PDB file of C-alpha atoms in Angstrom:
ATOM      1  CA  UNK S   7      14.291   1.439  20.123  1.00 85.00           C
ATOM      2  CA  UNK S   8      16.871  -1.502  20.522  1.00 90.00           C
ATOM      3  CA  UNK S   9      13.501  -3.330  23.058  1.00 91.00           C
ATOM      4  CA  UNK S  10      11.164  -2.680  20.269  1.00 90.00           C
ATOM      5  CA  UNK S  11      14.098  -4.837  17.724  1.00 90.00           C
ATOM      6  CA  UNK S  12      14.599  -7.230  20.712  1.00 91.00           C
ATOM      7  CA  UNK S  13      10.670  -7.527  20.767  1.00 89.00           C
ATOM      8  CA  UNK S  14      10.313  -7.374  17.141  1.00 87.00           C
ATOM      9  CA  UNK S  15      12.769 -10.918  16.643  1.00 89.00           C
ATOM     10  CA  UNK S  16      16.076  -9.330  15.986  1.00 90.00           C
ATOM     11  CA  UNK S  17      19.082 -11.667  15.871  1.00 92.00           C
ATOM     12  CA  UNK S  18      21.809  -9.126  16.091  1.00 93.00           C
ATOM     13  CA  UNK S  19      21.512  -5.104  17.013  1.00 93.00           C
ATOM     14  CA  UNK S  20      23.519  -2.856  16.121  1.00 90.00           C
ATOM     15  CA  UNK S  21      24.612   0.716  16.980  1.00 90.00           C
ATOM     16  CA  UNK S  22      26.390   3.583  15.068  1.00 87.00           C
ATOM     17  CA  UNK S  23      28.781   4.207  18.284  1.00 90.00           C
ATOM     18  CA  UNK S  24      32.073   3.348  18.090  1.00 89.00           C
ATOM     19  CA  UNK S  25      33.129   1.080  20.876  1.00 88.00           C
ATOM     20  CA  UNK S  26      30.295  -0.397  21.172  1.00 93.00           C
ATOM     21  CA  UNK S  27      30.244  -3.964  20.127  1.00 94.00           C
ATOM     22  CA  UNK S  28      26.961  -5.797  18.181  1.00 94.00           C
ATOM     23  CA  UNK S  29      24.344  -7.484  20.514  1.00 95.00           C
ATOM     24  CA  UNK S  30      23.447 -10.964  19.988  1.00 95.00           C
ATOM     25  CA  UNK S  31      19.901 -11.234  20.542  1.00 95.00           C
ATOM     26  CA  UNK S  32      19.233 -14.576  23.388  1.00 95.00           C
ATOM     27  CA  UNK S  33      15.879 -16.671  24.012  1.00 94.00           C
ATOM     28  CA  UNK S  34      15.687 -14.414  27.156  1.00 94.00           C
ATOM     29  CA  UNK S  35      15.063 -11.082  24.819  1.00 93.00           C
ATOM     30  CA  UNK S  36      14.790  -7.770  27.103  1.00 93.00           C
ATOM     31  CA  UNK S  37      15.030  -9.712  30.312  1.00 93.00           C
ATOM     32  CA  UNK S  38      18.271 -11.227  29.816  1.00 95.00           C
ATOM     33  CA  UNK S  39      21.127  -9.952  32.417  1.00 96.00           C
ATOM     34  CA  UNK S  40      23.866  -9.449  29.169  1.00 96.00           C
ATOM     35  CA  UNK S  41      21.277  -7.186  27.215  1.00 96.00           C
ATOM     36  CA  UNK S  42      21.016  -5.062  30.248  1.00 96.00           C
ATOM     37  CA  UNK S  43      24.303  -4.598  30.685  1.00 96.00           C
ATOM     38  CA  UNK S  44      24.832  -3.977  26.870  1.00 96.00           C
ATOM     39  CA  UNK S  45      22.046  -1.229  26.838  1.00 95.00           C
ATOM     40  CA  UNK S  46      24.174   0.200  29.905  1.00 95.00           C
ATOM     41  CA  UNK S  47      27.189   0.544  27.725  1.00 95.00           C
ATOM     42  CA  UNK S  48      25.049   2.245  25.051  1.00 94.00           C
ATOM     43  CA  UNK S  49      23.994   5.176  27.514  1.00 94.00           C
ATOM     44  CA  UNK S  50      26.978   5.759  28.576  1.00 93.00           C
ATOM     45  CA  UNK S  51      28.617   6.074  25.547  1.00 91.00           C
ATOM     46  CA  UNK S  52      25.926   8.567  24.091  1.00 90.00           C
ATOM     47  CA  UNK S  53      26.468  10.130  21.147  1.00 84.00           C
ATOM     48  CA  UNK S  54      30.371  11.563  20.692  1.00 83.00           C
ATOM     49  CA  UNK S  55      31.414  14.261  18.208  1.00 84.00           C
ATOM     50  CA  UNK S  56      33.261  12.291  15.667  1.00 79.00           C
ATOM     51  CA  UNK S  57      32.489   8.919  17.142  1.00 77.00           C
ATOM     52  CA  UNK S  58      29.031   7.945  15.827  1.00 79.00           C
ATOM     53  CA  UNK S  59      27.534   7.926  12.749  1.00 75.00           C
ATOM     54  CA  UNK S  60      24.436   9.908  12.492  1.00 70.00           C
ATOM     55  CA  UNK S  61      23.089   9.481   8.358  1.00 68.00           C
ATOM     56  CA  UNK S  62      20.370   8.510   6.438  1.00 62.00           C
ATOM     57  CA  UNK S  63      20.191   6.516   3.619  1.00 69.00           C
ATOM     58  CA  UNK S  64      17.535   5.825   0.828  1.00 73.00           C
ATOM     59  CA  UNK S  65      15.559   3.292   2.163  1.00 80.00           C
ATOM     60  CA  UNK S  66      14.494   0.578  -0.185  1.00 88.00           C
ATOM     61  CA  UNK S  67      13.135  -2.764  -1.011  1.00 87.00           C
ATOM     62  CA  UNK S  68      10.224  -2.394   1.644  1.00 87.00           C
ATOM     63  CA  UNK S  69       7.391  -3.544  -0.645  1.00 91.00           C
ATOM     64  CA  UNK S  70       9.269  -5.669  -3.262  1.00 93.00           C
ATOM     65  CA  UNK S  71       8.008  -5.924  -6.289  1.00 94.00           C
ATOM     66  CA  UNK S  72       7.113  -9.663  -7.370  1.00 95.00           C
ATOM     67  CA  UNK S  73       5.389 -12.077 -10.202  1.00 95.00           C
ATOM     68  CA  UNK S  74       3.496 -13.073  -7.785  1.00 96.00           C
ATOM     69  CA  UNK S  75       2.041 -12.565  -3.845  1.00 94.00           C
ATOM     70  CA  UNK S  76       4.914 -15.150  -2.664  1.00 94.00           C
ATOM     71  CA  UNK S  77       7.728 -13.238  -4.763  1.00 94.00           C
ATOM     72  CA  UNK S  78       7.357  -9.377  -3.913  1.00 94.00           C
ATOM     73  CA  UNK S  79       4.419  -7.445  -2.001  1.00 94.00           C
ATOM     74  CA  UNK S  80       3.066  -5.715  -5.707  1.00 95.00           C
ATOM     75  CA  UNK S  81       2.525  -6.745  -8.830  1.00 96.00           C
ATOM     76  CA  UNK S  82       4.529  -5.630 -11.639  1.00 94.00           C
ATOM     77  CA  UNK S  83       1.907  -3.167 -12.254  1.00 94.00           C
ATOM     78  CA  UNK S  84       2.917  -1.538  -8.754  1.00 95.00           C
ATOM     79  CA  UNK S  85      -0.489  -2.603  -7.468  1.00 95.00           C
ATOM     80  CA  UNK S  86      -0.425  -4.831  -3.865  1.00 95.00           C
ATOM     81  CA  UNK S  87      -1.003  -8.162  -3.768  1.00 95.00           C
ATOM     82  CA  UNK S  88      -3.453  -7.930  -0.830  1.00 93.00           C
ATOM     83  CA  UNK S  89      -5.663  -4.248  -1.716  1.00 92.00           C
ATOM     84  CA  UNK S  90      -6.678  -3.651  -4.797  1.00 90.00           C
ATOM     85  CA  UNK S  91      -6.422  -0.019  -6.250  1.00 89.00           C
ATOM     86  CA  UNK S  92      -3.277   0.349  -3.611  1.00 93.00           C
ATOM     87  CA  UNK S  93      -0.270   1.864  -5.389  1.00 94.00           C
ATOM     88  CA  UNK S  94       3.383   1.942  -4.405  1.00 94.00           C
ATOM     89  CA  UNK S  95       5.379   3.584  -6.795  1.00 93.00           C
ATOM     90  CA  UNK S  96       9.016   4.283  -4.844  1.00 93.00           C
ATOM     91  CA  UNK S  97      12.106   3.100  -3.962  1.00 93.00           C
ATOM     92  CA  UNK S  98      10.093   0.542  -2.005  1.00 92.00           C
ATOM     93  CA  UNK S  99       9.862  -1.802  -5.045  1.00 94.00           C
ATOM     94  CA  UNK S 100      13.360  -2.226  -5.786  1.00 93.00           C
ATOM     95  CA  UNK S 101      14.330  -5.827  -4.565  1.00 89.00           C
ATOM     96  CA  UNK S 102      17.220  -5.067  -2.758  1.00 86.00           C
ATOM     97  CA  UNK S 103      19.113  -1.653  -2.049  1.00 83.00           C
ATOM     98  CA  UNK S 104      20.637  -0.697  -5.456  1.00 82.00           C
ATOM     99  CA  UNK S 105      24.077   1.178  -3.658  1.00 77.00           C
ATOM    100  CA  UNK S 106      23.873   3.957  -5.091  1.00 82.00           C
ATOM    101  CA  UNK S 107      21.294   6.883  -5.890  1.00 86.00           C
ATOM    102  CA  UNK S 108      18.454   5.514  -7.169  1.00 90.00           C
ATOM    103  CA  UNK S 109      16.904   9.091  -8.553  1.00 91.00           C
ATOM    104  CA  UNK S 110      16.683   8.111 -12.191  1.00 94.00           C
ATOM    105  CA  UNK S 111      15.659   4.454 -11.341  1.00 93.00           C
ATOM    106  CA  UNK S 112      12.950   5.888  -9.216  1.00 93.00           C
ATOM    107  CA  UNK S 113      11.669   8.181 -11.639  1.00 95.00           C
ATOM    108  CA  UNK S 114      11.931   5.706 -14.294  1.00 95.00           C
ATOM    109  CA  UNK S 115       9.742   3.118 -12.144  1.00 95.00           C
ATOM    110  CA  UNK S 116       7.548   6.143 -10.468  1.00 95.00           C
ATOM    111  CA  UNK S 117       6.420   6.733 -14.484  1.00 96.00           C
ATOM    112  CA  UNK S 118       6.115   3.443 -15.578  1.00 95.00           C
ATOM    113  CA  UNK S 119       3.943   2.408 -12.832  1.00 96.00           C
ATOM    114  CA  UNK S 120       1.558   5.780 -13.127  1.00 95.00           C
ATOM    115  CA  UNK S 121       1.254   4.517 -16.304  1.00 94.00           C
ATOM    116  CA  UNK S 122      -0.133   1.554 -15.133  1.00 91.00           C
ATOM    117  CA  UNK S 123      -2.580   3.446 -12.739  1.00 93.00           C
ATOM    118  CA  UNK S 124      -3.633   5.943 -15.466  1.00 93.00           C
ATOM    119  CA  UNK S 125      -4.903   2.730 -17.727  1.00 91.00           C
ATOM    120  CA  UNK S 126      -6.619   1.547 -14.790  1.00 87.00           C
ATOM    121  CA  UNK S 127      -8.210   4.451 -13.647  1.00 88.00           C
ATOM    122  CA  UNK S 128      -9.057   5.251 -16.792  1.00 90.00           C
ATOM    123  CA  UNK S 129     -10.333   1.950 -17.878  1.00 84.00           C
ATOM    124  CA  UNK S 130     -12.597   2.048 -14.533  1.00 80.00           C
ATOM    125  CA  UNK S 131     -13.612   5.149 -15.084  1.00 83.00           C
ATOM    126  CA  UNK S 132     -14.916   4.095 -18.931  1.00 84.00           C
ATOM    127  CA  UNK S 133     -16.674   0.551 -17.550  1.00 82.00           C
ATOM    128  CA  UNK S 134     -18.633   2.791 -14.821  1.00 81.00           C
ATOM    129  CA  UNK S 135     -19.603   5.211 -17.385  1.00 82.00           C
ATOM    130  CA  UNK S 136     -21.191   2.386 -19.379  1.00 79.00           C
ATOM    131  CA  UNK S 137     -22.772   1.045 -16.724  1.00 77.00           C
ATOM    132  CA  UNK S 138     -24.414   4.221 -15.691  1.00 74.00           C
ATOM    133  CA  UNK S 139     -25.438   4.890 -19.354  1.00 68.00           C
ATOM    134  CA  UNK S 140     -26.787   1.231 -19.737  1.00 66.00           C
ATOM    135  CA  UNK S 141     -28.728   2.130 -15.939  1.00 61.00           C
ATOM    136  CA  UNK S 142     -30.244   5.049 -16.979  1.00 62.00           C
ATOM    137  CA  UNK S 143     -31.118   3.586 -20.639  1.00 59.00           C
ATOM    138  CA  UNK S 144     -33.213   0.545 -18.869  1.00 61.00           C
ATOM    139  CA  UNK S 145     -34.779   2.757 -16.789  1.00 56.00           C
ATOM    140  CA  UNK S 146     -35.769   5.218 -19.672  1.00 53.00           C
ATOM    141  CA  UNK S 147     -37.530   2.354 -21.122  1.00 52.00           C
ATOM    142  CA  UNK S 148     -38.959   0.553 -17.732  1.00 49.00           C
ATOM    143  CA  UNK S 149     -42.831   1.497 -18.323  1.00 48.00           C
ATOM    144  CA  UNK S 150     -43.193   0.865 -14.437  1.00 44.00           C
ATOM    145  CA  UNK S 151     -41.873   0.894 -11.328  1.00 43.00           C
ATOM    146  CA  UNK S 152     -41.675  -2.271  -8.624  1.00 45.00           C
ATOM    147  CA  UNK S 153     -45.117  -1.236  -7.139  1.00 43.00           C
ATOM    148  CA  UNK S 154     -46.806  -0.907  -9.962  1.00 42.00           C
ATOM    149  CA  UNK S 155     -48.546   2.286  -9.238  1.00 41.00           C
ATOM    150  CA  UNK S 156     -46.817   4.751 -11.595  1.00 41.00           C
ATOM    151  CA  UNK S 157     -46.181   4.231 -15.484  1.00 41.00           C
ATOM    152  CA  UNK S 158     -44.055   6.384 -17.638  1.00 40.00           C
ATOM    153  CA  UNK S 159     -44.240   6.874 -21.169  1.00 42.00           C
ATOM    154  CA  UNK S 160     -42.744   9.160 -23.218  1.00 42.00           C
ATOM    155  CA  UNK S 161     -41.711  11.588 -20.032  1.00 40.00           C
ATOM    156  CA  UNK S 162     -45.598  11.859 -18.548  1.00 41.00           C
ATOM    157  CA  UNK S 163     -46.265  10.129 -15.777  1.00 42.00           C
ATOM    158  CA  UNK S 164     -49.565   8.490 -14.555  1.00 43.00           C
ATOM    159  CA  UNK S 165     -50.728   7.888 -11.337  1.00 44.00           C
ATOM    160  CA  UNK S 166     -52.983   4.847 -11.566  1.00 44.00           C
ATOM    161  CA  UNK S 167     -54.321   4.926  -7.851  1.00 47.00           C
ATOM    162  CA  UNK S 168     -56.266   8.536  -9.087  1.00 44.00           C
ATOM    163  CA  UNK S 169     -56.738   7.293 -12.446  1.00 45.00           C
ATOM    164  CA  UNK S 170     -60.512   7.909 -12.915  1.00 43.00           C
TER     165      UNK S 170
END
């Protein structure tokens, strides 16, 4: 994990083990002598009873939420920037980490922004309808079709190849 930070651009890494001090990430990355010796120091320490912290936390601030594609990665609408019809409605939104437990700000956001989604959805769902209704009108009244060999009127059709 610490190669894939290293790899990844990391300035400074960090374990939960006590006695073992912060890396400082060089232009050398994996290859450099101190890292090696640093990841050394890591194994052998391992994971002690008591001695290393071992939580999780409520991850947040992943996707930001932004006015625009250069101030958060969705809209306030939860929608992304970049794919349209692409929802995030978590913890990911909030700006930062909030510090404490976000439930009720989650849930708050989570129903605004389905909100949001239902009006889309629904408003999507309404244009399509339209369009399908306005498709199948036109073609109710098309007396022909792009060949020209069959015309319809009033639900009979006519085949004017066998026409005699």
């Amino acid at each position: 994990a610490c190669n894939i930070l290293v790899a990844a651009g990391a300035k400074v890494i960090h374990t939960c083990q006590a006695g073992v001090p912060e890396y400082e990430t060089t232009e050398l990355g994996t290859t450099d002598p101190k890292y090696q010796l640093w990841l050394e120091q890591v194994a052998s320490v391992g994971i002690q009873n008591n001695r290393t912290g071992i939580f999780s936390a409520h991850q947040m601030g992943t996707c930001k939420m932004g006015t625009n594609e250069f101030r958060g990665v969705v809209k306030p609408t939860g929608e992304t920037w970049e794919a349209e019809r692409l929802f995030v409605c978590d913890t990911s939104v909030f700006p930062t980490p909030s510090g404490t437990n976000p439930m009720v700000t989650v849930a708050a956001i989570a129903h605004g922004i389905s909100q949001h989604v239902e009006v889309r959805f629904t408003l999507t769902t309404i244009r399509n309808t339209q369009r399908t209704h306005t498709h199948m009108h036109n073609t109710h009244n098309t007396h022909s079709t792009p060949y020209n060999t069959t015309h319809t009127t009033h639900n009979t059709t006519h085949n004017t190849h066998n026409a005699q």
